mmCIF file of C-alpha atoms in Angstrom:
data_model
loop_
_atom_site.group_PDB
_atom_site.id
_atom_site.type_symbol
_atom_site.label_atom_id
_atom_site.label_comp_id
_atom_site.label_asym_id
_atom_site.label_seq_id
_atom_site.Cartn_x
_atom_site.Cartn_y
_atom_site.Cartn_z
ATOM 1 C CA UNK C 20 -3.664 28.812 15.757
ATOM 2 C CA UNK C 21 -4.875 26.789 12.614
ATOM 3 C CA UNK C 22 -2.991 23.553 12.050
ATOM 4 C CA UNK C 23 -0.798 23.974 9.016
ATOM 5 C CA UNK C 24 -2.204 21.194 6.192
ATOM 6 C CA UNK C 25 -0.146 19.237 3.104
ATOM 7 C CA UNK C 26 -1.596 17.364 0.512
ATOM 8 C CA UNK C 27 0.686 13.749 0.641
ATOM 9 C CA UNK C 28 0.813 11.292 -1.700
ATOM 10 C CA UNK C 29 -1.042 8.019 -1.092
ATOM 11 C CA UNK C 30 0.297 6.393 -4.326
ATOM 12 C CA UNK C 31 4.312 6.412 -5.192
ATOM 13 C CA UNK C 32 4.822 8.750 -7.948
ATOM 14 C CA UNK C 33 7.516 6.575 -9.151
ATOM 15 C CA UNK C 34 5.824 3.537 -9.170
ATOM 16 C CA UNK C 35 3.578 5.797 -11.512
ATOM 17 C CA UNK C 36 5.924 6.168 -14.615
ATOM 18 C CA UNK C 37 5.321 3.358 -16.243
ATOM 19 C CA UNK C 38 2.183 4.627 -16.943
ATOM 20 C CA UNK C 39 2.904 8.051 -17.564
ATOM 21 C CA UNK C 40 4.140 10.500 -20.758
ATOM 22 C CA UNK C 41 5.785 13.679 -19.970
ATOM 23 C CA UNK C 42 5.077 13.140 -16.464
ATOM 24 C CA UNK C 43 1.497 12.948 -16.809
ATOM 25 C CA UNK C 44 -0.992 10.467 -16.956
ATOM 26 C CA UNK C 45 -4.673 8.806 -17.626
ATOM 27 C CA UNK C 46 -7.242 8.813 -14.872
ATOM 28 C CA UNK C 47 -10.509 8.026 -14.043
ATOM 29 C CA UNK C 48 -12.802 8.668 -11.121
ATOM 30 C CA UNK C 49 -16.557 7.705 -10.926
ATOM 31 C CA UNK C 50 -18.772 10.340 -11.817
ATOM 32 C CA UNK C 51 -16.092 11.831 -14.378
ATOM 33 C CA UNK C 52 -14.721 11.975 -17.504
ATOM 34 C CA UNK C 53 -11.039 10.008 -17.809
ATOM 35 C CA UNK C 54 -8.622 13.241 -17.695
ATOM 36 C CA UNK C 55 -5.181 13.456 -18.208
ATOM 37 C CA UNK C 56 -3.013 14.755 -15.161
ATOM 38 C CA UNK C 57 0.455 15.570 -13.952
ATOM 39 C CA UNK C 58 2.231 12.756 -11.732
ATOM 40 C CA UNK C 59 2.030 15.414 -8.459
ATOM 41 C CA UNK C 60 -1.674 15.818 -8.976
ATOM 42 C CA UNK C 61 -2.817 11.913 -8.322
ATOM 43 C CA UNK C 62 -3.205 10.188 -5.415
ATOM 44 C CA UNK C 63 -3.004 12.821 -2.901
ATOM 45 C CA UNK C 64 -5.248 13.137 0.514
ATOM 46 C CA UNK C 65 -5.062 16.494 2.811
ATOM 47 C CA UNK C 66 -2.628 15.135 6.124
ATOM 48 C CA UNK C 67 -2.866 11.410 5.189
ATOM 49 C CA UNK C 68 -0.051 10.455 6.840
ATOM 50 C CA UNK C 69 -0.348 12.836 9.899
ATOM 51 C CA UNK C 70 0.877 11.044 13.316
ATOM 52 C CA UNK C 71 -1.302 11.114 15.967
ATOM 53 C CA UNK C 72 -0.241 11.049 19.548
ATOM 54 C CA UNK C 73 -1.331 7.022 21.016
ATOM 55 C CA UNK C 74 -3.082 7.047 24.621
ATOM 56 C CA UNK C 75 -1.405 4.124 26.780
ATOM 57 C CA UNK C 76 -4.989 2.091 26.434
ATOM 58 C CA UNK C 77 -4.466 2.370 22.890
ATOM 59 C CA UNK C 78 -1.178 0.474 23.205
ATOM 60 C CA UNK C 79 -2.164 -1.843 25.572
ATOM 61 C CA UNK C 80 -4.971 -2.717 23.131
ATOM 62 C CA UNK C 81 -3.069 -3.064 20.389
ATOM 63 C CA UNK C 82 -0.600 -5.398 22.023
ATOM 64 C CA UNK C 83 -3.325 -7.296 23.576
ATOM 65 C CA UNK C 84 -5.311 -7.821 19.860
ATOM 66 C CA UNK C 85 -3.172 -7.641 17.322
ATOM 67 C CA UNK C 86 0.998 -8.298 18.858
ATOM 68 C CA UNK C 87 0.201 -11.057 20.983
ATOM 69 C CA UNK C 88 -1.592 -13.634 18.815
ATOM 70 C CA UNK C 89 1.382 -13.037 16.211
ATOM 71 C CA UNK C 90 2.479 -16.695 15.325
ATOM 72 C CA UNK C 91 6.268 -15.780 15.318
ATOM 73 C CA UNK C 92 8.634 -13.817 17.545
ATOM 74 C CA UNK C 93 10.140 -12.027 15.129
ATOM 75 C CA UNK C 94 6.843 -10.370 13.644
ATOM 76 C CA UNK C 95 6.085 -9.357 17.887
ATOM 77 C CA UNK C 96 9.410 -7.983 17.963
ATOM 78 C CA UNK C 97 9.589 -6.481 14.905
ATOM 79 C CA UNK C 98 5.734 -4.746 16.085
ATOM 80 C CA UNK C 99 6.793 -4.136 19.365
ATOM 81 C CA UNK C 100 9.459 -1.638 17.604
ATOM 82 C CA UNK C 101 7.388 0.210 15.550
ATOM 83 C CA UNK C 102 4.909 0.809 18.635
ATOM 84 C CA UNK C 103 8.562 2.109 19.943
ATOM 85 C CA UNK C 104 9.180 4.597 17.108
ATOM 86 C CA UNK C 105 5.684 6.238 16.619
ATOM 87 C CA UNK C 106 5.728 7.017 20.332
ATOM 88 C CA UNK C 107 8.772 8.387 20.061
ATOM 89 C CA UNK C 108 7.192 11.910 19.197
ATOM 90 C CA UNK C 109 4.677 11.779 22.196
ATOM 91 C CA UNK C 110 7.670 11.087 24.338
ATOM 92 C CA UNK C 111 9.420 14.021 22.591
ATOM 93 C CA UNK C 112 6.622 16.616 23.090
ATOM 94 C CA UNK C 113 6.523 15.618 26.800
ATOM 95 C CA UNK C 114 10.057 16.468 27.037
ATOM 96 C CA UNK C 115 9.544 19.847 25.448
ATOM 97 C CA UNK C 116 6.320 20.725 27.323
ATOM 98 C CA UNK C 117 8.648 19.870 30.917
ATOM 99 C CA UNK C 118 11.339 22.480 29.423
ATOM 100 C CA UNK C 119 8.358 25.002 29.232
ATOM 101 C CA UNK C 120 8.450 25.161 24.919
ATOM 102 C CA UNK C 121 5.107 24.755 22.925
ATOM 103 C CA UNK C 122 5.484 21.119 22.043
ATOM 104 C CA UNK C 123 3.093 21.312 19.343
ATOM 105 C CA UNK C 124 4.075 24.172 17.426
ATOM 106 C CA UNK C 125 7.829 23.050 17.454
ATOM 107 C CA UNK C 126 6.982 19.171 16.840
ATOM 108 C CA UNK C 127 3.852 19.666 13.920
ATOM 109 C CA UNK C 128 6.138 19.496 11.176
ATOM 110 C CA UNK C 129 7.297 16.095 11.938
ATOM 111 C CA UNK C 130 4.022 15.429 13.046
ATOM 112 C CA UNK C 131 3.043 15.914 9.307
ATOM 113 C CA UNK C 132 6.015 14.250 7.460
ATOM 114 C CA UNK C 133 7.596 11.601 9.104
ATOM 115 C CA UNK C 134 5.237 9.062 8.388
ATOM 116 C CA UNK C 135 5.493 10.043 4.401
ATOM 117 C CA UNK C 136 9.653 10.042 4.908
ATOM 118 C CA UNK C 137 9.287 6.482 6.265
ATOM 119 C CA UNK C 138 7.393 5.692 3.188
ATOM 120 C CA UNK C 139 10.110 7.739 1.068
ATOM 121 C CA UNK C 140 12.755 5.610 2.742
ATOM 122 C CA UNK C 141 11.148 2.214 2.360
ATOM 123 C CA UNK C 142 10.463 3.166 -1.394
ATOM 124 C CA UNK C 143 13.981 4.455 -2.649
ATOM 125 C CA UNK C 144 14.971 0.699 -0.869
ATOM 126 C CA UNK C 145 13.330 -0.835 -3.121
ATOM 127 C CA UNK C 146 13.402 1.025 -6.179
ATOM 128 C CA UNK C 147 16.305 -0.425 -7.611
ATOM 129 C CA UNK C 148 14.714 -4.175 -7.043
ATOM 130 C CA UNK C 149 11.357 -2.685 -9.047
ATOM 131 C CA UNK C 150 14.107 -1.772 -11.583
ATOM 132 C CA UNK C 151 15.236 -5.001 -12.267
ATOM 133 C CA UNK C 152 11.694 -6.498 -12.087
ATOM 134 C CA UNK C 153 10.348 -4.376 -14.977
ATOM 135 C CA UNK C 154 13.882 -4.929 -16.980
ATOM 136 C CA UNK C 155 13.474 -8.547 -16.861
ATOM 137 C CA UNK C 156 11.043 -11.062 -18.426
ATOM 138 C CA UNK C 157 11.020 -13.677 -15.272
ATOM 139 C CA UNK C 158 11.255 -13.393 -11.750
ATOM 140 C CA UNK C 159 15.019 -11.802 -10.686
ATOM 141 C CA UNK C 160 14.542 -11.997 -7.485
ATOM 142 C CA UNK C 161 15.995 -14.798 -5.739
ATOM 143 C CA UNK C 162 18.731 -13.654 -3.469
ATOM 144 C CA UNK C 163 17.227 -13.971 0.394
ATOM 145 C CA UNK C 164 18.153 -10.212 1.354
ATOM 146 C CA UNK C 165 16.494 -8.720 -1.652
ATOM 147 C CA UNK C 166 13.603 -10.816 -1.390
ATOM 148 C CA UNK C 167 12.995 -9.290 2.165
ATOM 149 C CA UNK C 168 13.360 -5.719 0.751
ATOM 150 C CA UNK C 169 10.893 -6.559 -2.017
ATOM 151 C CA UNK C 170 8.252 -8.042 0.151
ATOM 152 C CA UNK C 171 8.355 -5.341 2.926
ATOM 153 C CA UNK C 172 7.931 -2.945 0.037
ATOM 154 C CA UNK C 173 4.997 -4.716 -1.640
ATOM 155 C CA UNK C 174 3.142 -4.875 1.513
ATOM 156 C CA UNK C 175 3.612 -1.254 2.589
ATOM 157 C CA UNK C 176 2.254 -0.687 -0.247
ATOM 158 C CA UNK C 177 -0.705 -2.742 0.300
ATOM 159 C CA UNK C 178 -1.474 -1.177 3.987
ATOM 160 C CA UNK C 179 -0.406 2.062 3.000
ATOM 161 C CA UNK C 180 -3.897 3.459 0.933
ATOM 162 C CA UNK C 181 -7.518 4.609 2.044
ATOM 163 C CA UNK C 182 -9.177 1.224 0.857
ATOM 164 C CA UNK C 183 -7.245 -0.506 3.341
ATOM 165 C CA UNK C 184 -7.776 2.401 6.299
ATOM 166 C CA UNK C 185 -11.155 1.897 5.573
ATOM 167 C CA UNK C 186 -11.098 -2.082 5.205
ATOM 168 C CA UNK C 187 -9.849 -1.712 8.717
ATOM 169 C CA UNK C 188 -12.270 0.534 10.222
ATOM 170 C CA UNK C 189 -15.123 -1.799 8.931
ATOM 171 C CA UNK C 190 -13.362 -4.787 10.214
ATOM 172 C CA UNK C 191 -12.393 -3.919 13.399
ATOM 173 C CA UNK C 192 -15.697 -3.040 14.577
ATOM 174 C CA UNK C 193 -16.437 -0.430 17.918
ATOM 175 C CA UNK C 194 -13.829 -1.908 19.929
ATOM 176 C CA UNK C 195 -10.859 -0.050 18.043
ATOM 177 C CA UNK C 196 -12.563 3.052 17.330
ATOM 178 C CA UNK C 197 -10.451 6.069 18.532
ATOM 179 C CA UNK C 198 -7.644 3.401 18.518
ATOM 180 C CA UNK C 199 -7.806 3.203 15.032
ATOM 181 C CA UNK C 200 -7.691 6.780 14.062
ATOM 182 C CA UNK C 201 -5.138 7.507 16.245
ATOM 183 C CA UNK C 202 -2.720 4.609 15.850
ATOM 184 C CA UNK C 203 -3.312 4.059 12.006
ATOM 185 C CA UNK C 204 -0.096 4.918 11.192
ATOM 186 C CA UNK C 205 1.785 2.547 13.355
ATOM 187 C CA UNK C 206 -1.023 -0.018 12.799
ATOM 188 C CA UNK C 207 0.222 -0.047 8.386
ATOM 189 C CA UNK C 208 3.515 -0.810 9.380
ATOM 190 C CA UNK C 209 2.994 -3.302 12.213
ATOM 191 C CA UNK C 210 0.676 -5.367 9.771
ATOM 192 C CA UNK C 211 3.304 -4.510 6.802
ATOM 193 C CA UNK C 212 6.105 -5.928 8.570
ATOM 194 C CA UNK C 213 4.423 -9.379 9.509
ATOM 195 C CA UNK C 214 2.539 -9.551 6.258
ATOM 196 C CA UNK C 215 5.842 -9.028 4.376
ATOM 197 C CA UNK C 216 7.651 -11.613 7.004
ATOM 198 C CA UNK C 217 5.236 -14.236 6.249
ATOM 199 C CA UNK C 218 5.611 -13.744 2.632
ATOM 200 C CA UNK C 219 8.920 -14.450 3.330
ATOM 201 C CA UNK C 220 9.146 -17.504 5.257
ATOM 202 C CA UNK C 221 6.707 -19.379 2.778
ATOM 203 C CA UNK C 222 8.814 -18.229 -0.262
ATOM 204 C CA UNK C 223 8.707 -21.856 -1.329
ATOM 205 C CA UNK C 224 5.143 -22.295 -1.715
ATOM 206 C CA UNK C 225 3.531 -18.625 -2.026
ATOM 207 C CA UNK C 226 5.822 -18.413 -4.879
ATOM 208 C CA UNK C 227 6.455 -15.204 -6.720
ATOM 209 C CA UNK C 228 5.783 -14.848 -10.627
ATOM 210 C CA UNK C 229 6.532 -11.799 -13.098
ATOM 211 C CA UNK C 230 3.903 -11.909 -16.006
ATOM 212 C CA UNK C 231 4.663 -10.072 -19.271
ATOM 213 C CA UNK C 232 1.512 -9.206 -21.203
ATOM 214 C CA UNK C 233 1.695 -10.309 -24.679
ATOM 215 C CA UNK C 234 -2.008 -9.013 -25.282
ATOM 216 C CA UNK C 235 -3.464 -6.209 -26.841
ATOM 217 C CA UNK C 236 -4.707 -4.957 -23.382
ATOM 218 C CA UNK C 237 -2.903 -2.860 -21.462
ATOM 219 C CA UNK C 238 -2.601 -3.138 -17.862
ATOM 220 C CA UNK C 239 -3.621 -0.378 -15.875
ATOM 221 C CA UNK C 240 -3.446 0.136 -11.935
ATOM 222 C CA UNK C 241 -5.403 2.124 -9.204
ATOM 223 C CA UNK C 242 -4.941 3.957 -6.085
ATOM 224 C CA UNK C 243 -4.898 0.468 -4.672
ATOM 225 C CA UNK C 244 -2.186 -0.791 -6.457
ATOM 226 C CA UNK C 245 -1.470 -4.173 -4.819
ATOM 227 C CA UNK C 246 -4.775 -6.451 -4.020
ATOM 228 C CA UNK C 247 -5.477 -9.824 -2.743
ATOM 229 C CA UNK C 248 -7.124 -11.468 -6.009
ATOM 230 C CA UNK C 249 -8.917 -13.712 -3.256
ATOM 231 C CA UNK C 250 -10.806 -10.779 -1.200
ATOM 232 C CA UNK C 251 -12.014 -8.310 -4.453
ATOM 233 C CA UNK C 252 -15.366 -10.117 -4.905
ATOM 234 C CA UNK C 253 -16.102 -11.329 -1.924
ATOM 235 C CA UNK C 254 -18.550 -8.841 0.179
ATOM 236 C CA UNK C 255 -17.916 -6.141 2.511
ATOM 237 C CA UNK C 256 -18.040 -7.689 5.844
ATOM 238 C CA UNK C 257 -16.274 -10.468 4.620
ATOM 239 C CA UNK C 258 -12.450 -11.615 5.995
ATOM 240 C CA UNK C 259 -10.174 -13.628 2.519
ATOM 241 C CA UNK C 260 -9.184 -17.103 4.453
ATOM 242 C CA UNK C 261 -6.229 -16.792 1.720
ATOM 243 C CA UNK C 262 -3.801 -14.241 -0.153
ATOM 244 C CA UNK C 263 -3.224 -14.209 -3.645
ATOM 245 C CA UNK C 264 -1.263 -10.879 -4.478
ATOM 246 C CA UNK C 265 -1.217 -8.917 -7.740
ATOM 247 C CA UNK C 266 0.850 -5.884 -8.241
ATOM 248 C CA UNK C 267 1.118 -4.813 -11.967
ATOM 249 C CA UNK C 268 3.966 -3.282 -12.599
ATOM 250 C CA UNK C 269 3.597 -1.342 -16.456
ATOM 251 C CA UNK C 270 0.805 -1.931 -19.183
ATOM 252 C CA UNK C 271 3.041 -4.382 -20.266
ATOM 253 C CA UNK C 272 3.889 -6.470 -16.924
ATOM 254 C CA UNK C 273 2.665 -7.503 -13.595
ATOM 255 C CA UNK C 274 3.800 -9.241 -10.159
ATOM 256 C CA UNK C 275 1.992 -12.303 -8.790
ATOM 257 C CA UNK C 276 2.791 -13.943 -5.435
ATOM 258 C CA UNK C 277 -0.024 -17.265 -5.121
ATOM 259 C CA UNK C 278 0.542 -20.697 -3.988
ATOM 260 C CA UNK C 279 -0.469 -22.707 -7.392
ATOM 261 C CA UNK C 280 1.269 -22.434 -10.827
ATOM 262 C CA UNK C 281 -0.945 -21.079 -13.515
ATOM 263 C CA UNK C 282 1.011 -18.579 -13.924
ATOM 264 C CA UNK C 283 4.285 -20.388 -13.889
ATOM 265 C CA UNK C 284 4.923 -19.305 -17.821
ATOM 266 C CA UNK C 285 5.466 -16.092 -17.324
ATOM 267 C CA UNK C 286 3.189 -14.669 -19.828
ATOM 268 C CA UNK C 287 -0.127 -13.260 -20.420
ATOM 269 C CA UNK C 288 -1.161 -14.286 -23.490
ATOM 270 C CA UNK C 289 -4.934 -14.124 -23.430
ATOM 271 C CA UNK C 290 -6.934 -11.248 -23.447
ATOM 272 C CA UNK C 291 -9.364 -12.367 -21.218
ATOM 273 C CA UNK C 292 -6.697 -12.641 -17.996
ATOM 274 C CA UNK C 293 -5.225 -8.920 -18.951
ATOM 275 C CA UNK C 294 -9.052 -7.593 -18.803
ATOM 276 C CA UNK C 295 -9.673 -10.128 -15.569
ATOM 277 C CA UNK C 296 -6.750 -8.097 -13.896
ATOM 278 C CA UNK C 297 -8.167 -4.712 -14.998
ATOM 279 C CA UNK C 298 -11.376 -5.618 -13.184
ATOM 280 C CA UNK C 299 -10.019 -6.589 -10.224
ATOM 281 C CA UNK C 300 -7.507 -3.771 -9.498
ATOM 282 C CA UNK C 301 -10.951 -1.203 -11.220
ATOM 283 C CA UNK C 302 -12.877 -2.674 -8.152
ATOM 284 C CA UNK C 303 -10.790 -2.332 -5.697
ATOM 285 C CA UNK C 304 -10.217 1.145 -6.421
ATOM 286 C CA UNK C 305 -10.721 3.593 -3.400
ATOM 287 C CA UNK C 306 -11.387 6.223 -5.813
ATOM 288 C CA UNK C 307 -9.218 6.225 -8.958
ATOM 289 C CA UNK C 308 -7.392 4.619 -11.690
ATOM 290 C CA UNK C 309 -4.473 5.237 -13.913
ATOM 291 C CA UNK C 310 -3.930 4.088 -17.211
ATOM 292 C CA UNK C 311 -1.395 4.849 -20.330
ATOM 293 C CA UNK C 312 -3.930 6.297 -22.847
ATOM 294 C CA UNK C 313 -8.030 6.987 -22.278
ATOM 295 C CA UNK C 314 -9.071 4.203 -24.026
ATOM 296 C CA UNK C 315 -7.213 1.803 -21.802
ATOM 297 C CA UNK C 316 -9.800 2.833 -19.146
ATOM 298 C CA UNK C 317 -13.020 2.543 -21.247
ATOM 299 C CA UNK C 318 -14.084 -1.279 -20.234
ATOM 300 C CA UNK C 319 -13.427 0.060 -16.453
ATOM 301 C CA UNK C 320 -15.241 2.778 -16.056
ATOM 302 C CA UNK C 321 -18.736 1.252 -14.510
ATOM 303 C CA UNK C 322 -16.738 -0.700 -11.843
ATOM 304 C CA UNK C 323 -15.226 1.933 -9.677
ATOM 305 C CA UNK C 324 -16.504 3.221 -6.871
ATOM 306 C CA UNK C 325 -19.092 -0.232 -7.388
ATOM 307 C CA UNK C 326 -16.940 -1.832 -4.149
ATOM 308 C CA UNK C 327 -17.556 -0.219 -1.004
#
């Protein structure tokens, strides 16, 4: 029996509409002309989010490599659950198989969607928070339990894309591979979670700015819509010693989380900066780009795809 398939959204659709008009929007892909397309048509890989079933050497490795050196016991706990809940469906299919059902045909549905309803879940969280961040002209913010939320959020979203499954797979070398293809999913949210905690517990000095653009150049974002300013340039085989986050939120305003203050004003008042940030998030582009209106894309279109 052929394995049913789904197309699944690797960028939020939501997140999306600030760059959209009647639901559709501007993007660009190397090789192509900038097109216009509807919301449900970007973003989108065949079974992205498709749970595969861990092997117990595939746990103990990942607790060995990645849980164990974690600096605080609340990011190993908090990994130590997620290992919990991803397993939970290869505990489930045992179960069934012992009662004498087909596991797999009665479990593939979950198999295929639980992973994006996690996603769904974490993002209606913090929709409400990106709400008030695009309504307001300076960081809003600044209440401990929303903060949390927010930071979570921004670094699922980080993990969450094919530049960063790919990042991995080049970084972690022969020693994770089969690990990595079949644990990816609870490998974005282990790394999530502690990324998000960390942001969290150096609030005070990785400080968090919103920027409104008061130039003539739009913003536009990419199918890697939060980056690490720091890592962009450097080359492939490379590691960023430092974070420096960017997360643009409309044509008109973006999210910065870095440790100095050049960006303390709030505002983007120079050209150059708007069509710095447009480089950065064009390069680190797995494979496309959105914008409000074609020519917001034109100074982009020889850097994607350039980044491997």
């Amino acid at each position: 029996m052929n394995k049913p398939t789904r197309r699944q959204h690797t960028v939020w659709r939501s997140y999306l509409r600030s760059w959209a008009s009647g639901e559709q929007i501007w993007c660009f892909m190397a090789g192509k002309e900038p097109f216009r397309a509807a919301l449900m048509k970007v973003g989108q890989e065949r079974d992205f989010y498709r749970i595969q079933d861990m092997t117990d050497g595939d746990i103990a490795l990942i607790h060995a490599a990645l849980i164990a050196p974690m600096g605080h016991e609340i990011q190993r706990r908090a990994a130590e659950r997620w290992i919990l809940e991803f397993n939970r469906l290869r505990d489930l299919r045992r179960q069934l198989d012992g009662a004498g059902i087909d596991a797999a045909q009665a479990t593939e549905a979950v198999y295929i969607e639980a992973e994006e309803q996690l996603h769904g879940e974490i993002e209606r969280n913090a929709l409400p928070l990106l709400e008030r961040l695009k309504a307001s002209d300076a960081f809003c913010l600044s209440d401990d339990d929303d903060y949390i939320v927010f930071v979570h959020f921004l670094m699922t979203q980080y993990f969450r894309t094919s530049r960063m499954l790919g990042n991995m797979r080049r970084g972690m070398g022969t020693r994770f591979e089969g690990t990595l293809s079949r644990s990816m999913g609870v490998l974005r949210h282990i790394m999530a979670t502690a990324a998000g905690f960390t942001l969290f517990a150096e609030r005070a000095t990785m400080k968090c700015h919103v920027l409104v653009n008061d130039t003539d150049v739009p913003l536009i974002t990419g199918d890697q819509p939060v980056i690490n300013m720091l890592a962009v340039d450097l080359p492939a085989d490379a590691m960023a010693k430092d974070c420096e986050f960017y997360y643009p939120l409309s044509p008109s305003k973006a999210l910065v989380i870095l440790v100095d203050d050049r960006f303390a004003g709030g505002r983007i008042c120079e050209a150059h900066v708007a069509e710095e940030f447009n480089r950065l998030i064009a390069l680190s582009a797995e494979r496309q780009v959105y914008a409000a209106s074609e020519s917001d894309l034109a100074n982009i279109k020889r850097l994607v795809g350039k980044r491997q």
